[in-house]
Coordinates of C-alpha atoms in Angstrom, one line a residue:
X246 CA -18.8 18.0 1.0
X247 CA -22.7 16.7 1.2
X248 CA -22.0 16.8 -2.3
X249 CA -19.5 14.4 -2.6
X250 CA -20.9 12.3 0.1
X251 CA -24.3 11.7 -2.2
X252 CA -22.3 11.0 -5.5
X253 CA -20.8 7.8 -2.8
X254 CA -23.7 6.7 -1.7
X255 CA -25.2 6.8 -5.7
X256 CA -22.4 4.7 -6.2
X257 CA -22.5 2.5 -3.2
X258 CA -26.4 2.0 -4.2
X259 CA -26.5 1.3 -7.7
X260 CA -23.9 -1.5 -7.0
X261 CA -25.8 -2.8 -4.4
X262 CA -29.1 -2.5 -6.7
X263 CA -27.3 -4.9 -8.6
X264 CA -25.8 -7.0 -6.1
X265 CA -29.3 -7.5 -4.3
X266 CA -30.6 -8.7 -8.0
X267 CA -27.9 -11.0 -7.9
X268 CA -29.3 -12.1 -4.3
X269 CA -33.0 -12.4 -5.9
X270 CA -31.6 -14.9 -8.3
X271 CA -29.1 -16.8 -6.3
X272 CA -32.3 -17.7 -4.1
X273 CA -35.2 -18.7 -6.8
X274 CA -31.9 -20.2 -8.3
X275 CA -29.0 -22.3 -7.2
X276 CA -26.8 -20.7 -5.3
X277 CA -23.6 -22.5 -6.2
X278 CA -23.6 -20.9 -9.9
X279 CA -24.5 -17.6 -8.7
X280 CA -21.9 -14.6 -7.0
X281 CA -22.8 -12.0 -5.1
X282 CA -20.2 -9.7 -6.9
X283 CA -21.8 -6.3 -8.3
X284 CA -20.5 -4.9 -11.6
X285 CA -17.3 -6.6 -10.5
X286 CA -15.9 -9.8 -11.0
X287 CA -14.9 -10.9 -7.3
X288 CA -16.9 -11.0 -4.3
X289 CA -14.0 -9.7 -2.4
X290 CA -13.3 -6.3 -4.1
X291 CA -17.1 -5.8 -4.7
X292 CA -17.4 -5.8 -0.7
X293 CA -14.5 -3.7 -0.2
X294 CA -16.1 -1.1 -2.0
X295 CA -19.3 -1.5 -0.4
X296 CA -18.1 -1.5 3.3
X297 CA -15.7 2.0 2.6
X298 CA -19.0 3.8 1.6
X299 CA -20.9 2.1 4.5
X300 CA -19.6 4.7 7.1
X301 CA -21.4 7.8 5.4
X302 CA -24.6 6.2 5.5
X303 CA -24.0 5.0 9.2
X304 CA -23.2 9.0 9.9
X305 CA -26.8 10.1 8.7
X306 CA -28.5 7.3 10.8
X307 CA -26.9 8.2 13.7
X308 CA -28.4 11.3 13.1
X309 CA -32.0 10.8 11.9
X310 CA -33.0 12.7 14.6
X311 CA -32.0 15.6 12.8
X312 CA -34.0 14.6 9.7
X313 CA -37.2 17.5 10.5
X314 CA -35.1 20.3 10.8
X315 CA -32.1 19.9 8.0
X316 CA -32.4 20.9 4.4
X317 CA -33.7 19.1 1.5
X318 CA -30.2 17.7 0.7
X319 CA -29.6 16.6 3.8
X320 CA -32.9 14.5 3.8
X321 CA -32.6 13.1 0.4
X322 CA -29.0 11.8 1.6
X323 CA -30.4 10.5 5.0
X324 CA -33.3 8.7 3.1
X325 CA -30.4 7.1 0.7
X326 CA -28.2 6.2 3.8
X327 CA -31.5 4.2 5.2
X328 CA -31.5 2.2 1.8
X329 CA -28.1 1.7 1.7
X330 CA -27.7 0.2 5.3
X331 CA -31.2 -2.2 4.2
X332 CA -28.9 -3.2 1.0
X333 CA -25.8 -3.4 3.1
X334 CA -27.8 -5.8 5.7
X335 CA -29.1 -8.2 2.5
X336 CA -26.0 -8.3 0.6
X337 CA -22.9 -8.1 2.5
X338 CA -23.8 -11.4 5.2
X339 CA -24.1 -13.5 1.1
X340 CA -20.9 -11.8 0.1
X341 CA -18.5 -14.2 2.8
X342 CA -16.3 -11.8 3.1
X343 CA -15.4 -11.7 6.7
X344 CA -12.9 -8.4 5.5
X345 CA -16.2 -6.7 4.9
X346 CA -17.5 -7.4 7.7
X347 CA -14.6 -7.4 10.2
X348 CA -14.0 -3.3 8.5
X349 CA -17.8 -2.8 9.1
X350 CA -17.9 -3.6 12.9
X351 CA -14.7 -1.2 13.3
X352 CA -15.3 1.6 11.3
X353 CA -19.0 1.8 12.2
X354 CA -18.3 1.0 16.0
X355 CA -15.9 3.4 16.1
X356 CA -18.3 6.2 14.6
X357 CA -21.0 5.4 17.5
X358 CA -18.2 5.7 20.2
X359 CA -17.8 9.0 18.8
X360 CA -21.0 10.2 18.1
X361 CA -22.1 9.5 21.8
X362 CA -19.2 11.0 23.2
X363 CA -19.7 13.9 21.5
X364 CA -23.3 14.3 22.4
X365 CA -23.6 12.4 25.4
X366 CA -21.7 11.7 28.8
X367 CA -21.6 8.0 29.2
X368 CA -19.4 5.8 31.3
X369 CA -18.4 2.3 30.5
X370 CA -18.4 0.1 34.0
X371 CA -16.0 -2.6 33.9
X372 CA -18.7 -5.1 33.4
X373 CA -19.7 -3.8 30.0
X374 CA -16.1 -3.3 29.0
X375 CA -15.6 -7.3 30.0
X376 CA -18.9 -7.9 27.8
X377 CA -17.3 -6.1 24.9
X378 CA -14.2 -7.5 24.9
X379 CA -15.5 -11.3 25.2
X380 CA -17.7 -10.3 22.7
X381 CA -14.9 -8.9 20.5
X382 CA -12.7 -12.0 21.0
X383 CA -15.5 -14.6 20.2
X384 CA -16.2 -13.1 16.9
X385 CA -13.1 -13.2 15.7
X386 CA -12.7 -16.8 16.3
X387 CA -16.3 -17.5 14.8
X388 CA -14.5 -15.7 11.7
X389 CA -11.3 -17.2 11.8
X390 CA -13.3 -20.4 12.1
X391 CA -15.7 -20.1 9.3
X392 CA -12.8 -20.0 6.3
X393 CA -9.8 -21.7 8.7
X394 CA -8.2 -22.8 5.7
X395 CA -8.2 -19.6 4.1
X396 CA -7.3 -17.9 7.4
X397 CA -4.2 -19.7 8.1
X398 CA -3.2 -19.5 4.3
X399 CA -2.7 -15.4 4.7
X400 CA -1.0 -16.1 7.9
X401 CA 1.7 -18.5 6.2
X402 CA 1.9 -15.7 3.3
X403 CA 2.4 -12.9 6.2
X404 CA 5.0 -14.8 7.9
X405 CA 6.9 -15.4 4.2
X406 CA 6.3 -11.3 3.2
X407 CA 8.0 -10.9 6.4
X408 CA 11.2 -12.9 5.9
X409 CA 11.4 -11.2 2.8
X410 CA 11.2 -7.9 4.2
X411 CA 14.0 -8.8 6.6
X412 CA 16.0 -9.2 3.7
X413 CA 15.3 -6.8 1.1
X414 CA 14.7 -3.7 3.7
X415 CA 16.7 -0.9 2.9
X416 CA 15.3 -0.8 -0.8
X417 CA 12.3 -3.6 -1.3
X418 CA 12.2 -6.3 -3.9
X419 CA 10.3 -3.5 -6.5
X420 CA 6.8 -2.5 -7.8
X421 CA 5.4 -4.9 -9.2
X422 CA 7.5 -8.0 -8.1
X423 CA 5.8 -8.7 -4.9
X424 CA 4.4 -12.2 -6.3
X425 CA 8.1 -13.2 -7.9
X426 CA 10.0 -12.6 -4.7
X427 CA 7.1 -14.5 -2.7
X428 CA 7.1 -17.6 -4.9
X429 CA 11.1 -17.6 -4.5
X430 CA 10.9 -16.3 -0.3
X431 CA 8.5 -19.7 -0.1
X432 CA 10.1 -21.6 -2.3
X433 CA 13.4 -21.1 0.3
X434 CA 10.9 -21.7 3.1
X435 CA 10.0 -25.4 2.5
X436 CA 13.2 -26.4 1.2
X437 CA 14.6 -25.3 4.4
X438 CA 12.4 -27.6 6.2
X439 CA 10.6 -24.6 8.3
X440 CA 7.2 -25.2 6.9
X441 CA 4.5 -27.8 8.7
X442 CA 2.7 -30.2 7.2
X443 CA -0.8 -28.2 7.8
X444 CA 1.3 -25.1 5.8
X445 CA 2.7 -27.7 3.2
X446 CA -1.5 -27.8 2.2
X447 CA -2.8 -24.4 2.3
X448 CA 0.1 -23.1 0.5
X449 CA -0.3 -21.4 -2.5
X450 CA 1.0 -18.7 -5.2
X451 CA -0.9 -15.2 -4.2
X452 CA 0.0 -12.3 -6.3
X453 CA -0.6 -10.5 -3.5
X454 CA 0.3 -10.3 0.4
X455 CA -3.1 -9.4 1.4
X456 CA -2.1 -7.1 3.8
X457 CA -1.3 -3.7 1.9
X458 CA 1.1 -2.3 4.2
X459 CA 3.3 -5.6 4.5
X460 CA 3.1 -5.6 0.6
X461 CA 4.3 -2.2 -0.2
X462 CA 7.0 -2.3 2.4
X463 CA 7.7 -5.6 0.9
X464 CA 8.0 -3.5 -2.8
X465 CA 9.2 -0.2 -1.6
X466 CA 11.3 -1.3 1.4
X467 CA 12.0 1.7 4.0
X468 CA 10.5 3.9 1.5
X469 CA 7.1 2.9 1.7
X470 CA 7.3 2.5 5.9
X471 CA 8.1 6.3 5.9
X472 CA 5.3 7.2 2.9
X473 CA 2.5 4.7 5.3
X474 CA 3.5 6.5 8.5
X475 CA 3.5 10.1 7.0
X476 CA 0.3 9.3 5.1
X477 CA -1.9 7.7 7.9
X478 CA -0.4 10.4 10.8
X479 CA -1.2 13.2 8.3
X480 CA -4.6 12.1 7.8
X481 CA -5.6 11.6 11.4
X482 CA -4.1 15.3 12.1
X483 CA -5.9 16.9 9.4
X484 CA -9.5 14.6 10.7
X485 CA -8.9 16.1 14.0
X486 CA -9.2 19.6 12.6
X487 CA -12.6 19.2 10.6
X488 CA -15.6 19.9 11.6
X489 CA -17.7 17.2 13.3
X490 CA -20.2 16.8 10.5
X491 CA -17.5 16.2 8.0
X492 CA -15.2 14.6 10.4
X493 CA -17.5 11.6 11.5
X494 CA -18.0 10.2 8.3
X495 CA -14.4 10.9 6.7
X496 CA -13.2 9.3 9.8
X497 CA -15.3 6.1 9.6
X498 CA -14.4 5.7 5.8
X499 CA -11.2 6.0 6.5
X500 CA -10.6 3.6 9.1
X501 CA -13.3 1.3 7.0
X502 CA -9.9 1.5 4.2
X503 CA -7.0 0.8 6.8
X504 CA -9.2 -2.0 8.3
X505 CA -9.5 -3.3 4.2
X506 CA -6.0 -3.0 3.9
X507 CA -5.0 -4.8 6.7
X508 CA -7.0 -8.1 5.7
X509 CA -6.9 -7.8 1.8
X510 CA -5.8 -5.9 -1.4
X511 CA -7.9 -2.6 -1.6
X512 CA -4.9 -0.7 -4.4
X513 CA -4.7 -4.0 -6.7
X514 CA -8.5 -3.8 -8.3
X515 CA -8.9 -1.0 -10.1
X516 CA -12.3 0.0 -8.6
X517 CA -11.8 0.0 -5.1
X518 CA -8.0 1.7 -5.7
X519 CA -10.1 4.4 -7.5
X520 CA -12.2 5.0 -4.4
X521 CA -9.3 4.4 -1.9
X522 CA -7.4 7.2 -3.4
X523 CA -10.4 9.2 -3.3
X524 CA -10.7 9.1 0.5
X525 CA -7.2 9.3 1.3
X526 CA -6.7 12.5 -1.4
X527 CA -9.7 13.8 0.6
X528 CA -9.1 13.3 4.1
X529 CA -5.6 14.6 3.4
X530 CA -6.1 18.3 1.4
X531 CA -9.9 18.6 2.7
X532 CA -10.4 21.2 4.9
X533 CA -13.2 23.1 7.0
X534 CA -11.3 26.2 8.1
X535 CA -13.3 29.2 7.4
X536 CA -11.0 31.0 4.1
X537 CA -12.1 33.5 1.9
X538 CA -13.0 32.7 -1.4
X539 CA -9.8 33.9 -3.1
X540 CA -8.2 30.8 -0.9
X541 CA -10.6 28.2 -1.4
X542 CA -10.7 28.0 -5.1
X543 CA -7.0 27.0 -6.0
X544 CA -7.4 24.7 -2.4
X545 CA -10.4 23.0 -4.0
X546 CA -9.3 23.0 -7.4
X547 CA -5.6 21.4 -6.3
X548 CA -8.1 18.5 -5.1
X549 CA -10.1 18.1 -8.2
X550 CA -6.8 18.1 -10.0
X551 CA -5.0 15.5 -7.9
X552 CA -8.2 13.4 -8.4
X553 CA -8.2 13.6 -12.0
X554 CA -4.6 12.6 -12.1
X555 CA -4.8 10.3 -9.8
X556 CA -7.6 8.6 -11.3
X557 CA -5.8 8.8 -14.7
X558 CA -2.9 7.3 -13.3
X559 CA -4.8 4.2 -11.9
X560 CA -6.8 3.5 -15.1
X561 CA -3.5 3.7 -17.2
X562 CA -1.5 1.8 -14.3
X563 CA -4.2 -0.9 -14.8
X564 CA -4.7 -1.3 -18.9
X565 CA -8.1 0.4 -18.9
X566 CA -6.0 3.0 -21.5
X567 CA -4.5 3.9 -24.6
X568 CA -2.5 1.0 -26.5
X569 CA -2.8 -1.6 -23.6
X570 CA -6.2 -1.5 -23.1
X571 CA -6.9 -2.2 -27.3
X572 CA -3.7 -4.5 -26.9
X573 CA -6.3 -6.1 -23.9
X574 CA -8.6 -6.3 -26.3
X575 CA -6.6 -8.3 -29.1
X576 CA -5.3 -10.8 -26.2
X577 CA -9.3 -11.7 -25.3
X578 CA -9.8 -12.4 -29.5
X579 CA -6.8 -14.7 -29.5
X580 CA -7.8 -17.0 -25.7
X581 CA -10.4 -19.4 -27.6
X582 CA -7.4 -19.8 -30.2
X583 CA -5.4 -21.1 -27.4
X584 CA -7.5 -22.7 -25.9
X585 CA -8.4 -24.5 -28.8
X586 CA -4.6 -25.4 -28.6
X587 CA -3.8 -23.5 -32.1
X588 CA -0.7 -22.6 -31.2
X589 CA 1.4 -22.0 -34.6
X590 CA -1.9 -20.5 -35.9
X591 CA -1.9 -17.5 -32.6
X592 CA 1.9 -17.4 -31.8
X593 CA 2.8 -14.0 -34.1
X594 CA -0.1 -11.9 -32.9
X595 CA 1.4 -12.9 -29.6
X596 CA 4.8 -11.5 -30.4
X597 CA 2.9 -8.0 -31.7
X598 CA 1.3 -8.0 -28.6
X599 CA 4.0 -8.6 -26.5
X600 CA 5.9 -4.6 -25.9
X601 CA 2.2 -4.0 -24.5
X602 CA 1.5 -6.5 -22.1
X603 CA 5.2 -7.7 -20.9
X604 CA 4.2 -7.6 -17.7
X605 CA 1.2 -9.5 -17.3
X606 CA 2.5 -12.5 -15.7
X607 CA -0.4 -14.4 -17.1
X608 CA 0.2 -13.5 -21.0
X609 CA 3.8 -14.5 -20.6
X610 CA 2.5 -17.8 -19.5
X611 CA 0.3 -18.2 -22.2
X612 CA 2.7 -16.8 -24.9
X613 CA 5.7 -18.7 -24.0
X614 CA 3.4 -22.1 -23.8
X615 CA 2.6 -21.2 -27.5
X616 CA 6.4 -20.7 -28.6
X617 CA 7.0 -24.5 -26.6
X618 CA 4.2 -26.0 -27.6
X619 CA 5.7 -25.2 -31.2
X620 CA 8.9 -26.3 -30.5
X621 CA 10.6 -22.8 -29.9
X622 CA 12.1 -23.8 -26.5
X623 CA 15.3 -21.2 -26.4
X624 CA 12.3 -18.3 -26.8
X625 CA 9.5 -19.3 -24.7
X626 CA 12.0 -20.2 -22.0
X627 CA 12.9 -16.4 -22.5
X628 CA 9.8 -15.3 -21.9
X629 CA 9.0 -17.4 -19.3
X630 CA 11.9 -16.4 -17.4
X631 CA 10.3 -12.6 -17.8
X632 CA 7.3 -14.3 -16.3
X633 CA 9.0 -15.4 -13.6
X634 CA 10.0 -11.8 -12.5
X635 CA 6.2 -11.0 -12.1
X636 CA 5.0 -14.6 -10.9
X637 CA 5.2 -17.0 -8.4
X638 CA 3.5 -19.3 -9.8
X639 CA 4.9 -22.9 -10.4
X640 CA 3.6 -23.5 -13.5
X641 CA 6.5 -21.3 -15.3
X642 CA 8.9 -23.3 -13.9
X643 CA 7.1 -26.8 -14.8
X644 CA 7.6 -25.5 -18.8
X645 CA 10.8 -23.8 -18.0
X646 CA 12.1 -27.4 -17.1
X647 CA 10.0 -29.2 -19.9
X648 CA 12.1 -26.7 -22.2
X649 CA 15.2 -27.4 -20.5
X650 CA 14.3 -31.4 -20.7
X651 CA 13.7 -30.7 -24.9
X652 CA 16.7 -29.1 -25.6
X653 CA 18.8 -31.4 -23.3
X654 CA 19.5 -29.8 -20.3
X655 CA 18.9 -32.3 -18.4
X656 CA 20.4 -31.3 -14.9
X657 CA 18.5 -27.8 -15.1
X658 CA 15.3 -29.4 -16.3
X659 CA 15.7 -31.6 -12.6
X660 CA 16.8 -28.4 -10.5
X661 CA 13.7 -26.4 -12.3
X662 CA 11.5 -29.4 -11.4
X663 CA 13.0 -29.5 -7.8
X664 CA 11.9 -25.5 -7.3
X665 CA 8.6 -25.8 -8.8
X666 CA 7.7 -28.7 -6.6
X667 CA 9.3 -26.7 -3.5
X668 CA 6.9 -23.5 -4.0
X669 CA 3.6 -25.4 -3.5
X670 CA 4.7 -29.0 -2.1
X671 CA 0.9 -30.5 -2.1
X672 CA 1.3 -30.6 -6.2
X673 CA 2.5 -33.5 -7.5
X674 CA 2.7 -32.2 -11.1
X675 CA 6.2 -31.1 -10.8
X676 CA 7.2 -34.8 -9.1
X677 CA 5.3 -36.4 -12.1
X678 CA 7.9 -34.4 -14.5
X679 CA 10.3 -35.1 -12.4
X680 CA 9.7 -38.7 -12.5
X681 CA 9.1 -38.4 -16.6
X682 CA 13.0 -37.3 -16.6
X683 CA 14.4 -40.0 -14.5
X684 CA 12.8 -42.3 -16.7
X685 CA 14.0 -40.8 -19.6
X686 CA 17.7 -40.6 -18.0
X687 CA 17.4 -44.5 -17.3
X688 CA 17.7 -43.8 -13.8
X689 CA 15.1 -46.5 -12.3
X690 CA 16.1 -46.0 -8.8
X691 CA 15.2 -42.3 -8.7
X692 CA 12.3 -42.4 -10.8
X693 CA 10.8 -45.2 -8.5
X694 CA 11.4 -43.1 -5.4
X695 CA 9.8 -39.8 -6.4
X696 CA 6.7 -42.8 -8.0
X697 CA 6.4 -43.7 -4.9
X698 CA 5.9 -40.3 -3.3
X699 CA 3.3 -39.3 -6.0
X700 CA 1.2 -42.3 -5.0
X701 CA 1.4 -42.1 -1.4
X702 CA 1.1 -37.9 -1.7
X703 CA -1.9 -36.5 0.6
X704 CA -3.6 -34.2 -2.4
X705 CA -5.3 -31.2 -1.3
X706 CA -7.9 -31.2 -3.8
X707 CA -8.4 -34.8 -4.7
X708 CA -9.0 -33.2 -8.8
X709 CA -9.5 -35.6 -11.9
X710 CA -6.0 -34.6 -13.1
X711 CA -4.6 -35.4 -9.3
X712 CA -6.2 -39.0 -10.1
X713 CA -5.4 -39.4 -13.7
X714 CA -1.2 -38.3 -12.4
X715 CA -1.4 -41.5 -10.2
X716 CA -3.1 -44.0 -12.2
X717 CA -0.5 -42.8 -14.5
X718 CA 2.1 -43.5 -11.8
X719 CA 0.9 -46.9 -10.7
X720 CA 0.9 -47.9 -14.3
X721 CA 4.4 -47.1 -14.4
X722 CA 5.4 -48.9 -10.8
X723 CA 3.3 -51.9 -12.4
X724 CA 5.6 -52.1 -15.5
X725 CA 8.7 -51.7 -13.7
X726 CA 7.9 -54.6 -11.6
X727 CA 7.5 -57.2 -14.4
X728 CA 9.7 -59.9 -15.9

């Protein structure tokens, strides 16, 4: 198992290496056009993956006292826990991820509770307990207050995940369709009236719940309660039978990943679902009960396999395999083509593509823009539609109902407009369209009500587009008004 715990720590290092490079630069440099993200392309997984290594290297420096007498393995991992915690201390406080940090101070506090009641008798007066606690509450409000936007935006999208699991309990909405049944849950939400004005602004269109176990009872329904519950009460049992040496450090990385899940979206990156499935395949099927050697192969070998399957599984699960990684590939050749807005030019290698990534919300988008944008409304609204089942987002529906507008269908173009505007009601794209198609139906008094509303909308981002929509709009109130 010191084994396994060094190949971590390699890992955990050579990321940091990097990330504390990244650091280096960001300060000689300007900060605002340098992230703090590893080998990865978001701060947020990158410090996932960081804080559930963390916990081995807090083990070995809780017991540095032990450094004279161990072996030389043991000392080269204690001297690699020591620059991992310096690494830790330089990088994670740049990362801004108050996950990280929140799963640090847990897993790690919880390991030095441990530690000393194993070795020590202590007892914790009722002043130091009050001390604690306070200390406990105030730092949670110094996080909640640092990104309070951002904070209350994952509560709004916990309290939607929740209606929808009220609904949809007995067999969840599906895997993978978490972000389709949000946008509609949301959607219902605001329509209803239910929402504030303050949640009218941070809304948004996540693709995940950031909470894992909301989001996979959200997909899996009663299915994945039971699989969580087993999973997690399995795990502990099996941690309570270890030996403390392995235990300790198992334990801590383990609670690092349920504190990681609880906050964020640990199984939706493919590097820190790699590593999550690691610990949990380990803390499950590991064991420390003395066996003969006739017992402990197939034992250790069922673990290698499950990790190699596992592992396989994931990579495949997220294109990084076979045909849909080289049909990943393709779709990155063809972006500055569509971005250069050569539609009729890109549309065909689109369609090739298309059995390999049909559910990639985000090549459906681009795929049935191109079949609009060349006048193919019938089959981008098709594929849009198939985007719709793996995306919240608005913006399908804005081109759904641009579609719908082309071809005529002029009531569903408004109802399409209507839900698009519902899902995130601080954009006023959707009420610009919407105003576009009252226009074009002659129907002045509508069209000068939802005018009205664009101009006087609060924006949350006050973008160049926000301000080019309503110059746009008061243009058009200004002609209406003339002789």
């Amino acid at each position: 198992m010191q084994f396994v715990f060094l190949l971590f720590l390699l890992l955990g290092i050579w990321e940091l290496g990097i990330g504390s490079w990244q650091c280096v630069n960001a300060f000689f440099n300007d900060w605002s056009y340098q992230t703090i993200c590893g080998t990865f392309n978001n701060p947020g997984p990158y410090s996932m993956f960081i804080v559930m290594i963390l916990p081995i290297a807090w083990f070995y420096i809780l017991r540095i006292k032990f450094f004279l007498v161990e072996n030389y393995q043991y000392k080269l991992i204690t001297i690699l826990s020591i620059v991992y915690i310096l690494l830790s201390f330089l990088v994670l406080p740049f990362s801004m991820s108050r996950t990280a940090w929140i799963a640090a101070l847990v897993s790690c506090g919880i390991m030095t509770c441990l530690y000393i009641s194993e070795h020590k008798r202590f007892v914790v007066g009722r002043g130091s307990m009050t001390v604690l606690i306070c200390s406990l509450v105030l730092s949670m409000f110094l996080l909640y207050g640092l990104k309070k936007n951002s904070a209350d935006g994952r509560l709004l999208i916990w309290k939607v995940s929740y209606s929808i699991i009220k609904e949809n309990f007995a067999s969840g909405v599906g895997s993978g369709y978490f972000s389709s049944a949000y946008g509609d849950a949301q959607e219902k939400y605001f329509r209803d009236n239910k929402g504030t004005e303050h949640e009218k602004y941070i809304a948004g269109a996540p693709d995940f719940a950031y909470n894992e176990y909301l989001q996979i009872i959200v997909e899996y329904g009663i299915k994945g309660l039971l699989i969580l519950v087993f999973v997690i009460s399995y795990s502990f049992y099996n941690l309570s039978r270890m030996n403390f040496q392995y235990r300790m450090p198992l334990i801590g990385m383990f609670v690092s990943l349920l504190t990681v899940a609880f906050f964020s979206y640990p199984f939706r990156n493919m590097y820190t679902c790699l590593l999550s499935s690691c610990i949990i395949i380990i803390v499950m099927l590991f064991s420390t009960e003395k066996a003969c050697l006739r017992n402990m192969i197939p034992r250790y070998g069922f673990i290698l396999f499950s990790l190699l399957v596992v592992s396989w599984k994931i990579c495949s699960s997220f294109g990084h395999s076979g045909n849909v990684k080289t049909a990943y590939e393709q779709w990155a050749l063809l972006k500055p083509h569509f971005d250069a807005e050569q539609y009729s030019e890109i549309t065909s290698n689109y369609t090739v593509l298309y059995p390999y990534l049909k559910s990639d919300a985000e090549f459906l988008f681009e795929y049935g823009q191109c079949l609009s944008n060349i006048k193919r409304y019938t089959e981008s609204n098709l594929i849009l539609q198939e985007g719709l089942k793996h995306s919240g987002d608005p913006m399908f529906l804005n081109i759904l109902g641009k579609n719908y507008q082309q071809l005529g269908e002029y009531q569903l173009a408004e109802q399409v407009f209507y839900k698009a505007y519902y899902r995130i009601p601080h954009k006023i794209y959707p009420l610009y369209l919407l105003m576009n198609l009252y226009k074009e139906l002659h129907q002045e008094k509508d069209m000068l009500s939802i005018a009205y509303r664009i101009v006087n909308h609060k924006s949350k981002v006050n973008s160049l587009e926000t301000e080019y929509i309503k110059n746009m709009v008061r243009e058009e109130l200004g002609k209406s008004f003339l002789p």
